Every structure is written in structure tokens, then in C-alpha cells.
């Protein structure tokens, strides 16, 4: 017991000190880091390669004063310490957590928000207690319909505190956990130390970090982060349509999905030389990934890939690969399509206003030739400098990177300014148009 505690602390300490490596920085402040494609070659994503998504600044929680409150529609409200939780039966499972906005940058027309490519996703081993056990211990009442999570992070300006609710059915599911360990070590600070929600199969916005309270509600929670954010229409809408939040539903389950990790986009391959096409696939409520097929002729014909052995879990990802020897010199589109018992990656991506749940059949273009043709128009026009007023109004709370990656129309930037002033940004009337010129002029739509 003493040994375990010692190692726990030692590892915990190490993990805190550990730097992330080789991440794509989507925002420095608050911190949002994307895993590069190379991360898909790991089965379990190492913590130093695990993506980070934080709406606000990361809170520092002291374990000595930290408590978990369990309240609302329960017979006996509880205040639990980490020791109380560690004494309860623990469960470990492997599960993918994927940001609802993963793949957002691929939507056309572009949508506001962090411009994730493929890597706001990771596969980890999570250990903790069943949320159902905690709720039963508190005497959860049969009137409960949702469970609301809150974490120790504090909102910036007048934005609303990040809180998310899940259905009581998901809360009582035996796989829904409150986790205090990740990949065998104390849950790292960036990933929610000391405790986070694990909602396997659901997008990671429900995986609330730095948990401080769990509240059983007798009706749907009507806060901002459920009624305005993380909603999608549930069906395709014409690209570019604005859909009122009340006509949308909360993001919950992930769809079955694969990513081609190698070869990289625009890779140069030689005719007659075998190449391994590889990647990963994961799923949500439709059940585990059963197979991944690939096409090297743009979707006309498909063949099954080889799935790695020993990776058949309900919620983890599976790695797959296939050897291909291209013969003709040409540009090829490689495609991968994952399948679960009841879901398959669609050939076309339905558009939604916030760019959630990107899950279309994955595609990579490669060039097969004996001599590389010059490719790409990677010209970037250097942005003009932001004004002092702009820095003062916008860049005191967040970094510039979060702006620069978004490529929005003038109307979209206009709405972004409204959102930010709604959250407390101070923009003088006479500066507003200049801000819009700067944003639209430098960070307008691609092409
Ligand atoms: N308390 C709290 N929990 C949170 C968030 C947050 O901002 N605050 N972000 C959520 C979102 S949107 C995502 S994608 C995941 C990211 O988890 P990770 O940083 O461990 O990868 O945490 C979720 N939990
Ligand atoms: Mo997210």
C-alpha cells in the first residue's frame, strides 16, 4: 500500500513536469494542442502526445482541499475525498476521447472555432470508479433525468462556466467512470487532475475535467454549454445555413470513423514499389469497429485491411494496415472506410454550423511518379500586425493563434466579435469596423 502511494506520487510528479512533444499548437492561451498524424502509430496514446482542449485557463487543484460533491436528486448528498474514491471498487477501460470539433478545418464552407485537423483525439487507459456506484451510494432518486458535471476551471470575462450534462442512462451505464488515472499514472493536470468524467463512445465535451461536482437533475439542464454550444442538427443542412440552437440536439455519440495516418497527404511514391497504408479506426454507440476497407481507385473498388491483433475493445481504437503496390504513374486518392455493426463511414460529409463530428470516409491524395512534379501553392500572405486597440481588446484574454487559424467571412467575423463582446471583451464602437477589416483582410475564407 505504501509502495503504491509512493509510486503514485512519484509518477504523478513526473507527469506534471512532463512537457508535451511535437504537438500542433492551436492556441497557446488557453492551451489547445493537437496530436500530429504520427500519433496514430501508437495504440495507447502516450500522455506527452495526448491532445489538450481547454476552454479557459487550466486550474491548479490541491488534493488536500479538493472534494467531490454529489448532490441534487439524491437521498444522501455526499462530499468525497480522493481517499474515499480510491477505497471504492475500481475499473479500468481503454477508450478513445475525441473532441466534437475534430476535423472541423475540413468543412467547406469554413466554420468558426479551433481548426482541428485529425488529431484532437487519443486512445488511453482510464481507471476510476463507476459513476453508477457513486450515484447509488448517494441514493440517486428515480426522478433523475440528467447528471450535470462541473469542474474547478473558472470562466474568463463574462462567459459562462463550462458545465455539461449527460443523460441518466449514460450516467448509470457501467462503462461511465470518474477517472483518477490515465495510462497507469495519476491523472495529469492538463487532463483533469484529480478527477474527470469518462463517457466512452461519446465526444469529449462530456468528459468534464477537474471535476468538483456531480448533480442529479430532474429536468434537462438549460445552461449555455448544453442549450447553445455543442449542438448539431442531427441531419445534413445546406452548407452555410444558420440553424437556431433549439432546432438542434446535443452532441453525444461519436460516429464510426477511420483516419489514414500514412502515407501522408501529397506523399510521393514510386511505381512498382510496395507501400503500407495504415491508420486507426474508432466508434461510438453503434458498437465496436468491425472492419476497415480501403480503396486506391477513388472509391470504385474496396478491399479489407488487416486489423492488428489484440485490440478488440468496445471503446478503444483499432489499428489497421494494408500493402499496396501502385503500378501506373498517376495521382491517386486513397480512401478508408470503417464499419461497426450498424454504422459505416459515409461517402459525403453532411455540413453542420459548428463543424462537429467530422466522420466522412477518409481520403489522402498521393503522387505516384518516377520524378516528383512540383506540387502545391503553399504561399501564405504574411498577416499585417494587429493594432494596439485590437491587442488590448482581444489579445489580453487569448492568443493570436486561435484567430489566425480561422478563415471566416466578414459576416462570420462579425458574429465572432459579438460573441466576444458578449463574453466581456471591451470593443469601442469606433474600433469595431477596423477590427473587422483586420480580421477579414488577413483571415478571410480560403481560396
Ligand atoms: N472542466 C473542463 N472540462 C473539459 C473541458 C473544459 O474546458 N473544462 N473541455 C472539454 C473538451 S471540449 C474536450 S475536447 C476535452 C479535452 O480533453 P483533454 O484535454 O484531456 O484531451 O475535455 C473536455 N472537458
Ligand atoms: Mo472538445
Short mmCIF file of C-alpha atoms and ligand atoms in Angstrom, two decimals:
data_model
loop_
_atom_site.label_atom_id
_atom_site.label_comp_id
_atom_site.label_asym_id
_atom_site.label_seq_id
_atom_site.Cartn_x
_atom_site.Cartn_y
_atom_site.Cartn_z
CA UNK A 1 0.00 0.00 0.00
CA UNK A 2 2.74 2.43 0.99
CA UNK A 3 4.73 1.42 -2.10
CA UNK A 4 1.74 2.09 -4.32
CA UNK A 5 1.20 5.52 -2.83
CA UNK A 6 4.87 6.29 -3.26
CA UNK A 7 4.87 5.34 -6.92
CA UNK A 8 1.59 7.13 -7.45
CA UNK A 9 3.08 10.33 -6.15
CA UNK A 10 6.38 9.84 -7.92
CA UNK A 11 4.71 9.23 -11.25
CA UNK A 12 2.21 11.98 -10.65
CA UNK A 13 5.07 14.39 -10.06
CA UNK A 14 6.85 13.24 -13.16
CA UNK A 15 3.77 13.62 -15.27
CA UNK A 16 3.17 17.18 -14.08
CA UNK A 17 6.68 18.13 -15.04
CA UNK A 18 6.39 16.40 -18.37
CA UNK A 19 6.25 18.53 -21.49
CA UNK A 20 4.11 17.73 -24.47
CA UNK A 21 6.21 16.89 -27.53
CA UNK A 22 5.76 17.64 -31.16
CA UNK A 23 2.19 18.96 -30.88
CA UNK A 24 0.36 21.24 -33.31
CA UNK A 25 -0.42 24.35 -31.28
CA UNK A 26 -3.96 25.53 -31.97
CA UNK A 27 -3.92 28.01 -29.11
CA UNK A 28 -1.30 28.87 -26.52
CA UNK A 29 -3.52 30.68 -24.06
CA UNK A 30 -5.85 28.98 -23.19
CA UNK A 31 -3.93 25.93 -24.28
CA UNK A 32 -5.20 23.76 -27.14
CA UNK A 33 -2.79 21.23 -28.59
CA UNK A 34 -3.35 18.79 -31.43
CA UNK A 35 -1.64 15.42 -31.84
CA UNK A 36 0.19 15.15 -35.18
CA UNK A 37 -0.63 12.27 -37.56
CA UNK A 38 2.39 10.31 -36.28
CA UNK A 39 0.40 9.79 -33.05
CA UNK A 40 -1.82 7.26 -34.78
CA UNK A 41 1.07 4.80 -34.86
CA UNK A 42 0.62 4.27 -31.10
CA UNK A 43 -2.09 2.00 -29.80
CA UNK A 44 -2.19 3.73 -26.43
CA UNK A 45 -1.52 7.44 -26.90
CA UNK A 46 1.30 8.49 -24.57
CA UNK A 47 0.39 11.38 -22.28
CA UNK A 48 3.07 13.62 -23.77
CA UNK A 49 1.39 13.16 -27.15
CA UNK A 50 -2.22 13.42 -25.98
CA UNK A 51 -4.23 16.36 -27.32
CA UNK A 52 -5.34 19.12 -24.96
CA UNK A 53 -8.54 21.12 -25.18
CA UNK A 54 -9.33 23.72 -22.57
CA UNK A 55 -11.89 26.48 -22.95
CA UNK A 56 -10.32 28.57 -20.22
CA UNK A 57 -7.11 28.55 -18.19
CA UNK A 58 -6.10 25.32 -16.54
CA UNK A 59 -6.92 25.34 -12.81
CA UNK A 60 -4.41 24.10 -10.24
CA UNK A 61 -6.18 21.82 -7.80
CA UNK A 62 -4.73 20.96 -4.37
CA UNK A 63 -5.65 17.42 -3.46
CA UNK A 64 -5.75 18.22 0.27
CA UNK A 65 -8.61 20.67 -0.11
CA UNK A 66 -10.25 19.08 -3.16
CA UNK A 67 -13.65 17.42 -2.67
CA UNK A 68 -16.22 15.88 -4.98
CA UNK A 69 -19.77 16.90 -4.17
CA UNK A 70 -22.59 14.58 -5.17
CA UNK A 71 -25.89 16.38 -4.89
CA UNK A 72 -29.27 17.17 -6.42
CA UNK A 73 -31.91 14.45 -6.56
CA UNK A 74 -30.19 12.06 -4.19
CA UNK A 75 -31.23 10.70 -0.79
CA UNK A 76 -27.87 11.49 0.83
CA UNK A 77 -25.70 14.25 -0.64
CA UNK A 78 -22.02 13.26 -0.43
CA UNK A 79 -18.74 15.10 -0.08
CA UNK A 80 -15.98 12.71 -1.09
CA UNK A 81 -12.20 12.91 -0.81
CA UNK A 82 -9.81 11.15 -3.17
CA UNK A 83 -9.21 8.55 -0.44
CA UNK A 84 -12.95 7.84 -0.31
CA UNK A 85 -12.97 7.28 -4.07
CA UNK A 86 -9.79 5.17 -4.04
CA UNK A 87 -11.42 2.87 -1.47
CA UNK A 88 -14.30 2.08 -3.83
CA UNK A 89 -14.00 -0.77 -6.38
CA UNK A 90 -12.05 0.46 -9.39
CA UNK A 91 -12.49 -0.29 -13.07
CA UNK A 92 -10.05 0.18 -15.94
CA UNK A 93 -11.01 0.51 -19.58
CA UNK A 94 -9.46 1.61 -22.84
CA UNK A 95 -11.37 4.36 -24.58
CA UNK A 96 -10.95 6.95 -27.27
CA UNK A 97 -11.76 10.51 -26.37
CA UNK A 98 -12.38 12.74 -29.38
CA UNK A 99 -13.26 16.41 -29.45
CA UNK A 100 -16.60 17.03 -31.14
CA UNK A 101 -14.78 19.56 -33.33
CA UNK A 102 -12.09 17.15 -34.55
CA UNK A 103 -11.80 17.58 -38.34
CA UNK A 104 -13.51 20.98 -38.26
CA UNK A 105 -10.90 22.52 -40.57
CA UNK A 106 -12.07 20.25 -43.40
CA UNK A 107 -15.58 21.74 -43.59
CA UNK A 108 -16.48 23.83 -46.62
CA UNK A 109 -17.64 26.50 -46.17
CA UNK A 110 -15.40 27.05 -43.17
CA UNK A 111 -16.90 27.37 -39.73
CA UNK A 112 -15.67 29.29 -36.68
CA UNK A 113 -13.82 27.51 -33.90
CA UNK A 114 -10.46 25.82 -33.44
CA UNK A 115 -9.34 24.49 -36.80
CA UNK A 116 -8.52 20.93 -35.81
CA UNK A 117 -7.35 18.53 -38.47
CA UNK A 118 -7.34 14.85 -37.44
CA UNK A 119 -5.59 14.91 -34.09
CA UNK A 120 -7.93 16.17 -31.37
CA UNK A 121 -8.38 12.54 -30.42
CA UNK A 122 -6.46 9.99 -28.38
CA UNK A 123 -6.76 6.46 -27.01
CA UNK A 124 -5.98 5.94 -23.34
CA UNK A 125 -6.38 3.52 -20.43
CA UNK A 126 -8.59 5.14 -17.83
CA UNK A 127 -9.00 3.93 -14.25
CA UNK A 128 -11.54 5.12 -11.77
CA UNK A 129 -14.84 4.31 -10.12
CA UNK A 130 -18.13 3.72 -11.81
CA UNK A 131 -20.27 6.86 -11.73
CA UNK A 132 -23.20 4.47 -11.13
CA UNK A 133 -21.57 3.25 -7.89
CA UNK A 134 -21.14 6.81 -6.65
CA UNK A 135 -24.72 7.71 -7.57
CA UNK A 136 -26.10 4.60 -5.89
CA UNK A 137 -24.10 5.36 -2.77
CA UNK A 138 -25.77 8.78 -2.70
CA UNK A 139 -29.18 7.17 -3.19
CA UNK A 140 -29.95 8.54 -6.65
CA UNK A 141 -33.69 9.14 -6.97
CA UNK A 142 -35.79 7.65 -9.74
CA UNK A 143 -36.88 11.15 -10.76
CA UNK A 144 -33.37 11.95 -12.11
CA UNK A 145 -33.14 12.50 -15.86
CA UNK A 146 -29.68 14.03 -16.22
CA UNK A 147 -26.40 14.28 -14.37
CA UNK A 148 -24.59 17.63 -14.50
CA UNK A 149 -20.78 17.83 -14.23
CA UNK A 150 -18.85 20.87 -13.08
CA UNK A 151 -15.09 21.30 -12.88
CA UNK A 152 -12.74 23.61 -10.98
CA UNK A 153 -11.91 25.75 -14.02
CA UNK A 154 -13.15 29.35 -13.94
CA UNK A 155 -14.71 31.22 -16.86
CA UNK A 156 -12.92 34.18 -18.49
CA UNK A 157 -14.73 37.53 -18.66
CA UNK A 158 -18.48 37.10 -18.63
CA UNK A 159 -18.51 33.77 -20.45
CA UNK A 160 -20.40 31.02 -18.71
CA UNK A 161 -18.76 28.39 -16.57
CA UNK A 162 -18.06 25.21 -18.56
CA UNK A 163 -20.55 22.61 -17.35
CA UNK A 164 -22.03 19.67 -19.22
CA UNK A 165 -24.80 17.20 -18.51
CA UNK A 166 -25.33 13.65 -19.69
CA UNK A 167 -28.49 11.56 -19.67
CA UNK A 168 -29.18 9.46 -16.56
CA UNK A 169 -28.98 6.38 -18.79
CA UNK A 170 -25.41 7.24 -19.81
CA UNK A 171 -24.58 8.18 -16.21
CA UNK A 172 -25.71 4.78 -14.92
CA UNK A 173 -24.01 2.84 -17.72
CA UNK A 174 -21.38 0.51 -16.24
CA UNK A 175 -18.71 1.99 -18.53
CA UNK A 176 -19.18 5.59 -17.46
CA UNK A 177 -16.42 6.36 -14.97
CA UNK A 178 -14.97 9.04 -12.77
CA UNK A 179 -11.28 8.52 -13.53
CA UNK A 180 -8.25 9.35 -11.40
CA UNK A 181 -5.67 7.52 -13.52
CA UNK A 182 -4.67 7.71 -17.17
CA UNK A 183 -2.30 5.17 -18.75
CA UNK A 184 -1.41 3.81 -15.30
CA UNK A 185 -0.37 7.09 -13.69
CA UNK A 186 -2.15 9.76 -11.68
CA UNK A 187 -4.43 11.76 -13.99
CA UNK A 188 -2.22 14.61 -15.28
CA UNK A 189 -3.13 18.19 -14.60
CA UNK A 190 -3.85 19.07 -18.24
CA UNK A 191 -6.21 16.10 -18.47
CA UNK A 192 -8.25 16.94 -15.40
CA UNK A 193 -6.36 16.17 -12.18
CA UNK A 194 -7.57 14.90 -9.83
CA UNK A 195 -10.79 13.52 -11.38
CA UNK A 196 -12.56 13.61 -14.74
CA UNK A 197 -15.65 12.12 -16.29
CA UNK A 198 -15.15 9.26 -18.76
CA UNK A 199 -18.09 8.86 -21.15
CA UNK A 200 -16.88 6.12 -23.52
CA UNK A 201 -18.24 6.38 -27.05
CA UNK A 202 -19.28 10.00 -26.58
CA UNK A 203 -17.45 13.10 -27.78
CA UNK A 204 -15.06 14.51 -25.21
CA UNK A 205 -17.03 17.64 -24.39
CA UNK A 206 -18.92 15.36 -21.98
CA UNK A 207 -15.64 14.22 -20.38
CA UNK A 208 -15.53 17.07 -17.86
CA UNK A 209 -12.10 17.64 -16.29
CA UNK A 210 -11.11 18.81 -12.79
CA UNK A 211 -14.47 17.55 -11.51
CA UNK A 212 -15.78 19.12 -8.35
CA UNK A 213 -19.47 18.32 -8.52
CA UNK A 214 -21.93 15.82 -9.89
CA UNK A 215 -25.56 16.89 -9.66
CA UNK A 216 -28.59 14.72 -10.39
CA UNK A 217 -31.24 16.81 -12.15
CA UNK A 218 -34.98 16.13 -12.53
CA UNK A 219 -35.04 18.01 -15.83
CA UNK A 220 -32.70 18.78 -18.68
CA UNK A 221 -30.06 21.33 -17.74
CA UNK A 222 -30.70 24.59 -19.55
CA UNK A 223 -27.26 26.22 -19.26
CA UNK A 224 -25.29 27.70 -22.15
CA UNK A 225 -23.00 24.72 -22.72
CA UNK A 226 -25.96 22.39 -23.33
CA UNK A 227 -28.54 24.69 -24.92
CA UNK A 228 -26.26 26.84 -27.11
CA UNK A 229 -22.94 25.07 -27.54
CA UNK A 230 -22.24 21.51 -28.68
CA UNK A 231 -25.40 21.13 -30.67
CA UNK A 232 -25.85 19.81 -34.17
CA UNK A 233 -28.88 19.43 -36.44
CA UNK A 234 -28.80 15.61 -36.45
CA UNK A 235 -29.21 15.66 -40.24
CA UNK A 236 -27.50 17.47 -43.08
CA UNK A 237 -28.34 21.12 -43.69
CA UNK A 238 -27.39 23.09 -46.80
CA UNK A 239 -23.78 24.23 -46.29
CA UNK A 240 -23.65 27.66 -44.70
CA UNK A 241 -27.11 27.56 -43.14
CA UNK A 242 -27.56 29.13 -39.71
CA UNK A 243 -29.66 26.81 -37.54
CA UNK A 244 -31.19 28.11 -34.29
CA UNK A 245 -29.92 26.12 -31.27
CA UNK A 246 -33.42 24.99 -30.29
CA UNK A 247 -33.66 23.19 -33.64
CA UNK A 248 -30.54 21.23 -32.82
CA UNK A 249 -29.68 18.43 -30.41
CA UNK A 250 -26.73 17.92 -28.05
CA UNK A 251 -23.63 16.20 -29.38
CA UNK A 252 -23.42 12.77 -27.76
CA UNK A 253 -22.16 9.64 -29.54
CA UNK A 254 -19.23 9.58 -31.93
CA UNK A 255 -19.72 8.04 -35.35
CA UNK A 256 -17.65 5.17 -36.64
CA UNK A 257 -14.54 6.70 -38.19
CA UNK A 258 -11.12 5.91 -39.61
CA UNK A 259 -8.09 8.09 -40.24
CA UNK A 260 -5.32 7.37 -42.75
CA UNK A 261 -2.11 8.05 -40.87
CA UNK A 262 0.30 7.03 -43.61
CA UNK A 263 1.18 7.78 -46.36
CA UNK A 264 0.88 11.48 -45.66
CA UNK A 265 -1.17 13.73 -47.88
CA UNK A 266 0.71 14.61 -51.11
CA UNK A 267 3.30 11.91 -50.43
CA UNK A 268 5.49 10.97 -53.38
CA UNK A 269 5.50 7.21 -54.14
CA UNK A 270 7.44 5.28 -56.78
CA UNK A 271 5.71 2.97 -59.28
CA UNK A 272 6.26 -0.73 -58.59
CA UNK A 273 7.36 -0.11 -55.00
CA UNK A 274 5.14 -1.55 -52.21
CA UNK A 275 3.85 0.90 -49.63
CA UNK A 276 1.96 0.23 -46.40
CA UNK A 277 -1.25 2.18 -45.99
CA UNK A 278 -2.08 2.36 -42.29
CA UNK A 279 -4.27 4.12 -39.81
CA UNK A 280 -6.69 3.71 -36.93
CA UNK A 281 -10.45 3.45 -36.53
CA UNK A 282 -12.84 4.00 -33.65
CA UNK A 283 -16.54 4.20 -32.99
CA UNK A 284 -19.31 5.27 -30.61
CA UNK A 285 -22.71 3.96 -29.57
CA UNK A 286 -23.07 1.93 -32.78
CA UNK A 287 -20.68 -0.69 -31.35
CA UNK A 288 -17.01 -1.54 -31.81
CA UNK A 289 -15.22 -1.16 -35.14
CA UNK A 290 -15.61 -4.41 -37.04
CA UNK A 291 -13.62 -3.75 -40.19
CA UNK A 292 -11.84 -1.11 -42.24
CA UNK A 293 -11.81 -1.31 -46.04
CA UNK A 294 -9.58 0.72 -48.33
CA UNK A 295 -9.83 1.89 -51.89
CA UNK A 296 -6.93 3.03 -54.06
CA UNK A 297 -9.09 3.96 -57.04
CA UNK A 298 -11.16 6.76 -55.56
CA UNK A 299 -13.93 4.52 -54.18
CA UNK A 300 -14.71 2.28 -57.17
CA UNK A 301 -13.39 -0.91 -55.56
CA UNK A 302 -12.70 -1.75 -51.91
CA UNK A 303 -10.69 -4.38 -50.10
CA UNK A 304 -10.42 -5.28 -46.43
CA UNK A 305 -7.38 -4.22 -44.40
CA UNK A 306 -5.61 -6.29 -41.77
CA UNK A 307 -6.64 -5.33 -38.26
CA UNK A 308 -3.92 -5.55 -35.57
CA UNK A 309 -4.45 -8.41 -33.17
CA UNK A 310 -5.36 -7.91 -29.52
CA UNK A 311 -7.08 -4.54 -29.93
CA UNK A 312 -10.72 -5.61 -29.88
CA UNK A 313 -12.14 -3.48 -27.11
CA UNK A 314 -15.51 -1.84 -27.02
CA UNK A 315 -14.31 1.77 -26.92
CA UNK A 316 -10.64 1.83 -27.87
CA UNK A 317 -9.33 2.38 -31.35
CA UNK A 318 -8.01 -0.33 -33.64
CA UNK A 319 -5.02 -0.06 -35.90
CA UNK A 320 -5.23 -1.39 -39.45
CA UNK A 321 -2.92 -1.68 -42.43
CA UNK A 322 -2.72 -2.90 -45.98
CA UNK A 323 0.08 -3.21 -48.54
CA UNK A 324 -0.32 -1.57 -51.91
CA UNK A 325 1.97 -1.60 -54.92
CA UNK A 326 0.98 1.16 -57.32
CA UNK A 327 1.92 0.38 -60.93
CA UNK A 328 0.86 3.31 -63.09
CA UNK A 329 2.24 6.82 -62.77
CA UNK A 330 -0.72 8.95 -61.71
CA UNK A 331 -2.29 10.93 -58.88
CA UNK A 332 -4.26 8.56 -56.64
CA UNK A 333 -6.89 9.11 -54.00
CA UNK A 334 -6.58 6.59 -51.17
CA UNK A 335 -9.73 6.08 -49.12
CA UNK A 336 -10.50 4.25 -45.87
CA UNK A 337 -13.95 3.31 -44.65
CA UNK A 338 -14.62 1.89 -41.17
CA UNK A 339 -17.65 -0.12 -40.23
CA UNK A 340 -19.34 -1.09 -36.96
CA UNK A 341 -22.35 -3.39 -36.54
CA UNK A 342 -24.81 -0.67 -37.50
CA UNK A 343 -22.82 2.29 -38.84
CA UNK A 344 -20.44 2.91 -41.72
CA UNK A 345 -18.42 5.98 -42.67
CA UNK A 346 -20.50 7.91 -45.20
CA UNK A 347 -19.11 8.87 -48.64
CA UNK A 348 -20.10 12.52 -48.19
CA UNK A 349 -19.86 14.70 -45.09
CA UNK A 350 -23.07 16.40 -44.02
CA UNK A 351 -22.41 20.00 -43.10
CA UNK A 352 -23.39 21.48 -39.70
CA UNK A 353 -22.96 25.03 -38.39
CA UNK A 354 -20.28 24.33 -35.75
CA UNK A 355 -18.33 21.76 -37.71
CA UNK A 356 -18.89 18.88 -35.31
CA UNK A 357 -18.44 15.12 -35.72
CA UNK A 358 -16.44 15.08 -38.96
CA UNK A 359 -16.57 11.41 -39.94
CA UNK A 360 -16.63 11.11 -43.72
CA UNK A 361 -14.67 8.30 -45.45
CA UNK A 362 -11.06 9.46 -45.07
CA UNK A 363 -9.09 10.42 -48.16
CA UNK A 364 -5.45 11.05 -48.95
CA UNK A 365 -4.03 12.16 -52.29
CA UNK A 366 -0.66 10.79 -53.31
CA UNK A 367 1.53 11.20 -56.35
CA UNK A 368 2.97 8.07 -57.97
CA UNK A 369 5.77 9.01 -60.35
CA UNK A 370 9.42 8.32 -61.06
CA UNK A 371 10.15 12.06 -60.91
CA UNK A 372 8.35 14.33 -58.49
CA UNK A 373 6.24 17.02 -60.06
CA UNK A 374 6.29 20.38 -58.33
CA UNK A 375 3.24 20.47 -56.10
CA UNK A 376 1.20 22.83 -54.08
CA UNK A 377 0.57 26.52 -53.85
CA UNK A 378 1.65 26.86 -50.26
CA UNK A 379 2.04 30.62 -50.48
CA UNK A 380 0.99 32.34 -47.31
CA UNK A 381 0.45 36.08 -47.19
CA UNK A 382 2.05 37.39 -44.03
CA UNK A 383 -0.62 38.94 -41.77
CA UNK A 384 -0.42 42.63 -41.03
CA UNK A 385 0.18 43.44 -37.39
CA UNK A 386 -2.83 43.85 -35.10
CA UNK A 387 -3.38 47.36 -33.74
CA UNK A 388 -2.75 48.31 -30.12
CA UNK A 389 -6.54 48.62 -29.66
CA UNK A 390 -7.04 45.14 -31.06
CA UNK A 391 -4.36 43.69 -28.81
CA UNK A 392 -5.90 45.38 -25.82
CA UNK A 393 -9.47 44.28 -26.57
CA UNK A 394 -8.80 40.76 -27.84
CA UNK A 395 -5.34 39.51 -27.01
CA UNK A 396 -5.36 40.12 -23.28
CA UNK A 397 -7.52 37.02 -22.73
CA UNK A 398 -6.39 34.72 -25.54
CA UNK A 399 -3.55 34.31 -28.01
CA UNK A 400 -3.45 35.27 -31.69
CA UNK A 401 -3.10 31.71 -32.94
CA UNK A 402 -6.74 30.98 -32.16
CA UNK A 403 -7.73 33.79 -34.56
CA UNK A 404 -5.18 33.09 -37.27
CA UNK A 405 -6.28 29.54 -37.95
CA UNK A 406 -9.88 30.54 -38.64
CA UNK A 407 -10.74 31.59 -42.18
CA UNK A 408 -14.09 33.31 -41.95
CA UNK A 409 -16.32 35.53 -44.00
CA UNK A 410 -16.90 39.10 -42.92
CA UNK A 411 -20.33 38.12 -41.55
CA UNK A 412 -18.79 35.27 -39.56
CA UNK A 413 -16.10 37.54 -38.07
CA UNK A 414 -18.84 40.00 -37.22
CA UNK A 415 -20.64 37.29 -35.23
CA UNK A 416 -17.37 36.32 -33.55
CA UNK A 417 -16.93 39.90 -32.35
CA UNK A 418 -20.49 39.84 -31.00
CA UNK A 419 -19.77 36.60 -29.16
CA UNK A 420 -16.60 38.01 -27.63
CA UNK A 421 -18.15 41.30 -26.58
CA UNK A 422 -20.94 39.19 -25.07
CA UNK A 423 -18.24 37.44 -23.08
CA UNK A 424 -16.81 40.68 -21.81
CA UNK A 425 -14.37 41.89 -24.49
CA UNK A 426 -14.26 45.71 -24.50
CA UNK A 427 -14.57 46.95 -28.08
CA UNK A 428 -15.12 50.66 -28.68
CA UNK A 429 -17.72 51.47 -31.32
CA UNK A 430 -15.19 53.41 -33.42
CA UNK A 431 -12.79 50.42 -33.44
CA UNK A 432 -15.25 47.77 -34.46
CA UNK A 433 -15.05 48.23 -38.24
CA UNK A 434 -11.25 48.42 -38.11
CA UNK A 435 -11.20 45.13 -36.20
CA UNK A 436 -13.43 43.59 -38.86
CA UNK A 437 -11.18 44.86 -41.66
CA UNK A 438 -8.14 43.41 -39.95
CA UNK A 439 -9.81 40.04 -39.30
CA UNK A 440 -11.45 39.66 -42.68
CA UNK A 441 -8.48 41.11 -44.59
CA UNK A 442 -5.99 38.71 -43.05
CA UNK A 443 -8.12 35.75 -42.06
CA UNK A 444 -10.80 35.60 -44.74
CA UNK A 445 -12.06 32.40 -46.37
CA UNK A 446 -9.54 30.20 -48.14
CA UNK A 447 -9.17 30.39 -51.95
N1 LIG B 1 -13.67 21.35 -16.87
C1 LIG B 1 -13.50 21.23 -18.19
N2 LIG B 1 -13.61 20.02 -18.76
C2 LIG B 1 -13.43 19.86 -20.08
C3 LIG B 1 -13.17 20.97 -20.92
C4 LIG B 1 -13.04 22.25 -20.30
O1 LIG B 1 -12.79 23.26 -20.97
N3 LIG B 1 -13.22 22.33 -18.95
N4 LIG B 1 -13.07 20.78 -22.28
C5 LIG B 1 -13.76 19.60 -22.82
C6 LIG B 1 -13.49 19.36 -24.21
S1 LIG B 1 -14.35 20.29 -25.32
C7 LIG B 1 -12.62 18.39 -24.62
S2 LIG B 1 -12.40 18.09 -26.27
C8 LIG B 1 -11.90 17.55 -23.65
C9 LIG B 1 -10.42 17.50 -23.92
O2 LIG B 1 -9.79 16.61 -23.06
P1 LIG B 1 -8.21 16.54 -22.96
O3 LIG B 1 -7.68 17.95 -22.83
O4 LIG B 1 -7.88 15.68 -21.80
O5 LIG B 1 -7.72 15.92 -24.25
O6 LIG B 1 -12.09 17.98 -22.31
C10 LIG B 1 -13.42 18.36 -22.02
N5 LIG B 1 -13.54 18.62 -20.60
MO1 LIG B 2 -13.94 19.50 -27.50
#
